[in-house]
PDB file of C-alpha atoms in Angstrom:
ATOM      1  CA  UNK A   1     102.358 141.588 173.257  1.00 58.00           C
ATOM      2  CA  UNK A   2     102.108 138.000 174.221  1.00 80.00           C
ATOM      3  CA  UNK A   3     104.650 135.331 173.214  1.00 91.00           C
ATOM      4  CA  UNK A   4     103.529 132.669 171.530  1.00 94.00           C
ATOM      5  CA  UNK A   5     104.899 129.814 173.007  1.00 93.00           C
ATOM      6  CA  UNK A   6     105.103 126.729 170.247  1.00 91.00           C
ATOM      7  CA  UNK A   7     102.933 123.659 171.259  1.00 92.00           C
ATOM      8  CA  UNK A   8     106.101 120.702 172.480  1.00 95.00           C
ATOM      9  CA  UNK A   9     105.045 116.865 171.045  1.00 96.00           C
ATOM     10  CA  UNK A  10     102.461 115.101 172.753  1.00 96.00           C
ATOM     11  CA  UNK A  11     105.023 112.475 174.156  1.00 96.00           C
ATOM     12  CA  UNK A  12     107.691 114.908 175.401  1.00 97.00           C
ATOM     13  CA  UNK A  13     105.203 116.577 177.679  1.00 96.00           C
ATOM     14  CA  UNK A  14     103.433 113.171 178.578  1.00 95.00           C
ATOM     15  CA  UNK A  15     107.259 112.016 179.768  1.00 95.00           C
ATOM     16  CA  UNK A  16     107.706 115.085 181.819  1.00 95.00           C
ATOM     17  CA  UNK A  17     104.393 114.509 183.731  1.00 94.00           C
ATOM     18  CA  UNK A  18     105.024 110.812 184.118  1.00 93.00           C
ATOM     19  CA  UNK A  19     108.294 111.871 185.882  1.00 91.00           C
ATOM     20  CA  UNK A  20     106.501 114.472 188.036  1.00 90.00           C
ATOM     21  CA  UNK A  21     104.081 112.084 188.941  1.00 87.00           C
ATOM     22  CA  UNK A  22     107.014 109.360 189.965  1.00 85.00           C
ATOM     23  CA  UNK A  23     108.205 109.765 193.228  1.00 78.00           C
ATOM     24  CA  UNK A  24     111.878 107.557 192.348  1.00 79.00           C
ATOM     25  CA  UNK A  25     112.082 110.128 189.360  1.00 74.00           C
ATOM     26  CA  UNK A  26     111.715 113.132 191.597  1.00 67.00           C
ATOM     27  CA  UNK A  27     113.764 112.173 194.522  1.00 69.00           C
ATOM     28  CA  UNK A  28     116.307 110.762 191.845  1.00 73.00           C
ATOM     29  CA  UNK A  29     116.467 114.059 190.761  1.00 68.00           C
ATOM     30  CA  UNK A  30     118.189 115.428 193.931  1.00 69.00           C
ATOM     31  CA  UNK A  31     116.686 119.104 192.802  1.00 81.00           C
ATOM     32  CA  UNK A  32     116.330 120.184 196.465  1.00 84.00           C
ATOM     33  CA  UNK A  33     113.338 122.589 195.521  1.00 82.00           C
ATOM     34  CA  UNK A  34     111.760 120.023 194.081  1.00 81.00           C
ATOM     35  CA  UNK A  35     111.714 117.598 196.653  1.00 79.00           C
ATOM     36  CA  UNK A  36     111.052 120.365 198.570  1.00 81.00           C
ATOM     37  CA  UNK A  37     107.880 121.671 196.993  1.00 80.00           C
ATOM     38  CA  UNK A  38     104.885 121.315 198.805  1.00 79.00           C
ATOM     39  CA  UNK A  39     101.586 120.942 197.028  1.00 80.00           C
ATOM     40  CA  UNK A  40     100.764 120.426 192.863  1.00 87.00           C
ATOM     41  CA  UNK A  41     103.676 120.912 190.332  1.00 89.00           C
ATOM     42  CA  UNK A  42     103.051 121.644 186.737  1.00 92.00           C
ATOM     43  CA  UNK A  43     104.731 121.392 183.377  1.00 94.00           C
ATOM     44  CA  UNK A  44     104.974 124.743 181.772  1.00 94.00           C
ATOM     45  CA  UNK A  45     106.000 126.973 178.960  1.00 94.00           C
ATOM     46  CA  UNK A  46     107.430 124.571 176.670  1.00 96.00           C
ATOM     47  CA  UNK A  47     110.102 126.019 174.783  1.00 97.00           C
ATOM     48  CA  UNK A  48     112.361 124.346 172.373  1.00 97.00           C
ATOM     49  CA  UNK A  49     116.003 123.923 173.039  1.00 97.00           C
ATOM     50  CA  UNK A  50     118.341 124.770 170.015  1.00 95.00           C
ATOM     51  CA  UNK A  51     122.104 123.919 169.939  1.00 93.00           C
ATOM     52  CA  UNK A  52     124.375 126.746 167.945  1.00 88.00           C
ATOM     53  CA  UNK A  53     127.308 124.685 166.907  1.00 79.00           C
ATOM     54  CA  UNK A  54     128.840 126.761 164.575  1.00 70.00           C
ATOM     55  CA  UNK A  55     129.101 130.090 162.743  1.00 62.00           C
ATOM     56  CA  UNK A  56     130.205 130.680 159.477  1.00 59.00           C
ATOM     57  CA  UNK A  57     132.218 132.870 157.893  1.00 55.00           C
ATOM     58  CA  UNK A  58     129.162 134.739 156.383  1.00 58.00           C
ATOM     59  CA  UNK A  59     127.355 134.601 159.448  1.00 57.00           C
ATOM     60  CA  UNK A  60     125.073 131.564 158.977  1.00 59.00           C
ATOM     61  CA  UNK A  61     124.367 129.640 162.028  1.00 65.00           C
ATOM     62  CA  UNK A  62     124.255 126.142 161.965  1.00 74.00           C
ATOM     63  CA  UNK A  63     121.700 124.926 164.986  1.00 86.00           C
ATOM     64  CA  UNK A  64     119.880 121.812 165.359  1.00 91.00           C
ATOM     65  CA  UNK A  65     117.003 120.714 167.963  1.00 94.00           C
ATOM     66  CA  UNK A  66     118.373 119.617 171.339  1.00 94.00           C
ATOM     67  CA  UNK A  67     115.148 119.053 173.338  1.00 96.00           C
ATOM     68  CA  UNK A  68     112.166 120.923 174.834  1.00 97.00           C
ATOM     69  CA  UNK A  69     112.374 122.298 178.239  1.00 97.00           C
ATOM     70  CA  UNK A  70     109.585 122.818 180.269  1.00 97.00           C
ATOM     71  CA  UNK A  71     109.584 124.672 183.363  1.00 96.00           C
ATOM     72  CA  UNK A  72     107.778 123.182 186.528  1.00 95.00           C
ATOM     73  CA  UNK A  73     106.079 125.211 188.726  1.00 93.00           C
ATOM     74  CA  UNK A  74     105.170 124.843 191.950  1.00 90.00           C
ATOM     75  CA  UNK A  75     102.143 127.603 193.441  1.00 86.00           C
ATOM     76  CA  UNK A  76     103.719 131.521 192.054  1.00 86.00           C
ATOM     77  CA  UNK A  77     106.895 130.196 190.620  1.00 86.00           C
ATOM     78  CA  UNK A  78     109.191 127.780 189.129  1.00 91.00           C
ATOM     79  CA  UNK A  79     111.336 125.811 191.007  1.00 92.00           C
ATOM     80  CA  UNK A  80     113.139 123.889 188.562  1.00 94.00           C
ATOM     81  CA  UNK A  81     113.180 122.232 184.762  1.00 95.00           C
ATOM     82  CA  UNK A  82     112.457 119.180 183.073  1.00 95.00           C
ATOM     83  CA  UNK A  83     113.932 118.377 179.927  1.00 95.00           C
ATOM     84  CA  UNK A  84     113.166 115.777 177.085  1.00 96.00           C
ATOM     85  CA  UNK A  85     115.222 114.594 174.337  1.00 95.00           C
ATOM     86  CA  UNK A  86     114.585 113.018 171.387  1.00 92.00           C
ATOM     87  CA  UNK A  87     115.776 109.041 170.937  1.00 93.00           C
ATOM     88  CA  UNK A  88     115.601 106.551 168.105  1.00 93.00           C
ATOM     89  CA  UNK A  89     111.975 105.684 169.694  1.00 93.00           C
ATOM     90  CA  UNK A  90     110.556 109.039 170.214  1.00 94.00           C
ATOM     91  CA  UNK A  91     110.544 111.871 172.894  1.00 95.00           C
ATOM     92  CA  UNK A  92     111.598 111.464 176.511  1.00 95.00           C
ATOM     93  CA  UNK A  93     112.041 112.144 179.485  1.00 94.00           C
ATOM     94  CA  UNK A  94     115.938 113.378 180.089  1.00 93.00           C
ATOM     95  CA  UNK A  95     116.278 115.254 183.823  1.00 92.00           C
ATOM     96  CA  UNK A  96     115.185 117.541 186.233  1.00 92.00           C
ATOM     97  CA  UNK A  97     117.170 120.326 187.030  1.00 92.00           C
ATOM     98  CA  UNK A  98     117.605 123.676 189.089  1.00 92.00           C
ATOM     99  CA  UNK A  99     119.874 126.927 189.256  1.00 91.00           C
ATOM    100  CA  UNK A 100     120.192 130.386 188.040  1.00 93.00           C
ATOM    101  CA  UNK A 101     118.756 129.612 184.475  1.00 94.00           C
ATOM    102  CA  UNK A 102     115.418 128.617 185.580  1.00 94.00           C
ATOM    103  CA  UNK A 103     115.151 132.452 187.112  1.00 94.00           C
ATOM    104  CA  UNK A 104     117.113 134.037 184.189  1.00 97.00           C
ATOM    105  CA  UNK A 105     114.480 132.560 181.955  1.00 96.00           C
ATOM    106  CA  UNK A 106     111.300 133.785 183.730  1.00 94.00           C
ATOM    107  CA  UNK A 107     112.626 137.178 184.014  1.00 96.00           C
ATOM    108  CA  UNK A 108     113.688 137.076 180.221  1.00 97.00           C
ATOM    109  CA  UNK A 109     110.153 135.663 179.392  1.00 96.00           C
ATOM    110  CA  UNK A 110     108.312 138.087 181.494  1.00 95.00           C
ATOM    111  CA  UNK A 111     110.837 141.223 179.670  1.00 95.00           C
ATOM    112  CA  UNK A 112     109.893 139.791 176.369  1.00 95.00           C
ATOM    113  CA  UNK A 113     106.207 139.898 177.223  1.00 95.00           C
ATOM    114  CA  UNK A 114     106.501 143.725 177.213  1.00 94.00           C
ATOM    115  CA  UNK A 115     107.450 144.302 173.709  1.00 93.00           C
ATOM    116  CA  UNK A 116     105.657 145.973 171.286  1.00 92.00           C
ATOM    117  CA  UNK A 117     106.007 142.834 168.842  1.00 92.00           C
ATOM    118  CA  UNK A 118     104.671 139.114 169.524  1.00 93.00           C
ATOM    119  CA  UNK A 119     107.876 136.371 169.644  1.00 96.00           C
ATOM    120  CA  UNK A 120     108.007 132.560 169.586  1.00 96.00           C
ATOM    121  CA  UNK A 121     110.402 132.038 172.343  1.00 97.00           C
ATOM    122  CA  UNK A 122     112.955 129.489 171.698  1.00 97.00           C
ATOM    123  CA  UNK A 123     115.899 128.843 173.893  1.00 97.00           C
ATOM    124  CA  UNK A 124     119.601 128.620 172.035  1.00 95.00           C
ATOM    125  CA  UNK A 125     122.872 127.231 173.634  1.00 93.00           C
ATOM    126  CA  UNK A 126     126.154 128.059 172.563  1.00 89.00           C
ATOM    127  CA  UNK A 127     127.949 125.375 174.536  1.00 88.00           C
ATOM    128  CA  UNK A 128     131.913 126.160 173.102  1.00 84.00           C
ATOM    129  CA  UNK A 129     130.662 129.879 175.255  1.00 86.00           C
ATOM    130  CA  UNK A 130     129.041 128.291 178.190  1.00 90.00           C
ATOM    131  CA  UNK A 131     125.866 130.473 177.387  1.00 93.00           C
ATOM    132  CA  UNK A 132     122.181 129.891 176.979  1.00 96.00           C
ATOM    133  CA  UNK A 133     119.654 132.566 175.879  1.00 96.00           C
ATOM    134  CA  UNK A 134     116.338 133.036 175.007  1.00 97.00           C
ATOM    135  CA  UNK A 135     115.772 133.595 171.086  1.00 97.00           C
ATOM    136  CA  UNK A 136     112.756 135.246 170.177  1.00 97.00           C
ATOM    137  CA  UNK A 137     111.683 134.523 167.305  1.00 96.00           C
ATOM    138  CA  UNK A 138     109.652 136.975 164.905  1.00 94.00           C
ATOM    139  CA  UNK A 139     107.578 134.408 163.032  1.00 93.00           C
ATOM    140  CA  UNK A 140     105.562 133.491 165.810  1.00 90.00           C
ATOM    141  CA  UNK A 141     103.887 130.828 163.879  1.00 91.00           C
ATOM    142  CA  UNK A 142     106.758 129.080 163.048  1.00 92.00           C
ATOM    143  CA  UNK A 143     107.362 125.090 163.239  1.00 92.00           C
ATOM    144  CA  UNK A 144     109.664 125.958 166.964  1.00 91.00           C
ATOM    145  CA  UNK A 145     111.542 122.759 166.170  1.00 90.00           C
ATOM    146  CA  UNK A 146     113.211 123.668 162.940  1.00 90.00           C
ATOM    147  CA  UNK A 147     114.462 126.856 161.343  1.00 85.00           C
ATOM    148  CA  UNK A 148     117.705 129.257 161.985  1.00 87.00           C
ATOM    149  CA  UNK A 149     118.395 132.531 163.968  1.00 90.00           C
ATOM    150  CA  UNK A 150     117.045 135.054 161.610  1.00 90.00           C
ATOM    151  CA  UNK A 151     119.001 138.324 161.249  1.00 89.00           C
ATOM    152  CA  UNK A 152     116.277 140.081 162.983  1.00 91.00           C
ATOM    153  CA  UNK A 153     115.357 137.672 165.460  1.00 95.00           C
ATOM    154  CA  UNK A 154     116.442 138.854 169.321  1.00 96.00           C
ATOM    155  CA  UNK A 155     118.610 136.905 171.761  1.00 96.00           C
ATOM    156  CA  UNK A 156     118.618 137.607 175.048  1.00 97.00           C
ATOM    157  CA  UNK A 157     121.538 136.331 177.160  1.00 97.00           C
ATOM    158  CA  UNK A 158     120.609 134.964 180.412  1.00 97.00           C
ATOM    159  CA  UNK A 159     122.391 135.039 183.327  1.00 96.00           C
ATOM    160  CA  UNK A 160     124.570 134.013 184.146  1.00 95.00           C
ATOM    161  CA  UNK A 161     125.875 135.274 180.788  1.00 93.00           C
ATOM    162  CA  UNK A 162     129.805 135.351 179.406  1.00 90.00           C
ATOM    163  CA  UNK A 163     132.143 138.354 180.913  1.00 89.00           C
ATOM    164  CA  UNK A 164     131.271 141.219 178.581  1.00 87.00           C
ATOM    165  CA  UNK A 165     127.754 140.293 177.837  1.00 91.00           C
ATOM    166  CA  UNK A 166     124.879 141.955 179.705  1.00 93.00           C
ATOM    167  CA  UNK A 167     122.009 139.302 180.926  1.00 96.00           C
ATOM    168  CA  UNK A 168     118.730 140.490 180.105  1.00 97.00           C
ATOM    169  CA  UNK A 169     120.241 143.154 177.127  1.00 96.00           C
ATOM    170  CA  UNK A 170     118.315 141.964 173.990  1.00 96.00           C
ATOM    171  CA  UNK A 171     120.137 141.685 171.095  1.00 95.00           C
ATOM    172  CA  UNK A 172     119.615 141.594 167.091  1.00 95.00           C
ATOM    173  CA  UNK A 173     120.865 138.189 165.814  1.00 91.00           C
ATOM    174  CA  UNK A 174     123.029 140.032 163.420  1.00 89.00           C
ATOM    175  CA  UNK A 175     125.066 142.021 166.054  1.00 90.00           C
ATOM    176  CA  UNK A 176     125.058 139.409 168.862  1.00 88.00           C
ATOM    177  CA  UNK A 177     126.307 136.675 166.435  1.00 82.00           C
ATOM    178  CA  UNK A 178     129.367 138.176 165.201  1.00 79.00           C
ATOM    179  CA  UNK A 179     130.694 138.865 168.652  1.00 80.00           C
ATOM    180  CA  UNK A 180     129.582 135.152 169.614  1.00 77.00           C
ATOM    181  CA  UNK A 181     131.713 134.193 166.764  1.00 71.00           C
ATOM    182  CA  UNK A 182     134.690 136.128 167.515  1.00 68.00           C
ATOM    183  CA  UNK A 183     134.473 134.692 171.024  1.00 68.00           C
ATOM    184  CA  UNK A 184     134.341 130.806 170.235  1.00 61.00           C
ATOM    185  CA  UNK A 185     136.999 131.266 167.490  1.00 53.00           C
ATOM    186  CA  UNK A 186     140.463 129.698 169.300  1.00 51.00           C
ATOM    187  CA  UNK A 187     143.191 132.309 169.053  1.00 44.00           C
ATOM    188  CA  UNK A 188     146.704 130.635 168.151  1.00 43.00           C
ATOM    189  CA  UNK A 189     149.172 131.152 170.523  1.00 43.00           C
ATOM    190  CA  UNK A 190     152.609 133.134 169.984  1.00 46.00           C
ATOM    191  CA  UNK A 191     155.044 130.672 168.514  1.00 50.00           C
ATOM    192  CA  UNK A 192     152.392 128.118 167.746  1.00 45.00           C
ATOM    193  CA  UNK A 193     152.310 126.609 163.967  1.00 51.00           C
ATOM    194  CA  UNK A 194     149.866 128.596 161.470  1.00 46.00           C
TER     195      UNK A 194
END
């Protein structure tokens, strides 16, 4: 089934291409695949970047809109990220970036585009874990800036993911985010104060 990737705000993706097409915003950058890429680059696959702060007892996440992240592409593949955030005067341009997570999420994409139902794809971070995944989303015509990890959404950890959770292994919201949960939860120490 095909994803159905949620259209990002006019003036995020217009910041991202006016940063492509600046040559002191690129070589700012220092993404060495960037600088390195030879011929056009384009802005793709906009997906919306979610921040899980918190968990709750009853299992309620509490996430809120971090940015959009595009992925640039240069010829067959992508070679590194842009993101936008939002400021008190609209959407812009943030960085460019590179590394394993620009990989991790193509793969992910491309395994999610094999399922037998059609996702929005989202992208959640759980920063107090160090972890990002992609979130598929089963109302694919949902607003992709707003809303909450539904029970029966997926998550797919990329890579590289926490020891003791598989990259690539989709995962119900309801089982992943208990053991997310359990994980960002600070255990007291022997002898420490209750």
């Amino acid at each position: 089934m095909p994803l159905h990737v949620p259209p990002a705000p006019a003036p995020a993706l217009r910041s991202v291409l006016t940063a492509l097409s600046s040559p002191t915003a690129v070589r700012e950058a220092r993404t060495p695949a960037l600088l390195r890429s030879q011929g056009p680059v384009t802005a793709e696959l906009p997906l919306p970047v979610h921040v899980l702060d918190r968990v709750t007892a009853e299992g309620v996440s509490a996430t809120r809109l971090a940015g959009w992240r595009f992925l640039i592409r240069c010829g067959d593949r992508a070679v590194a990220a842009a993101e936008t955030r939002l400021t008190p005067d609209g959407w812009a341009f943030s960085h460019f970036f590179e590394g394993p997570y620009i990989t991790s999420t193509e793969r992910a994409l491309h395994q999610a585009e094999t399922m037998p139902q059609p996702y929005q794809p989202r992208l959640l971070s759980v920063p107090s874990l160090y972890m990002l995944t992609l979130w598929l989303h089963e109302d694919s015509t949902a607003d992709g800036a707003a809303g909450h990890p539904a029970a029966t959404d997926l998550l797919v950890p990329l890579a590289p993911a926490p020891p003791g959770i598989a990259a690539h292994r989709p995962h119900r919201v309801a089982e992943l985010l208990p053991v997310l949960t359990h994980r960002a939860t600070p255990t007291r120490l022997l002898g420490s104060p209750a």
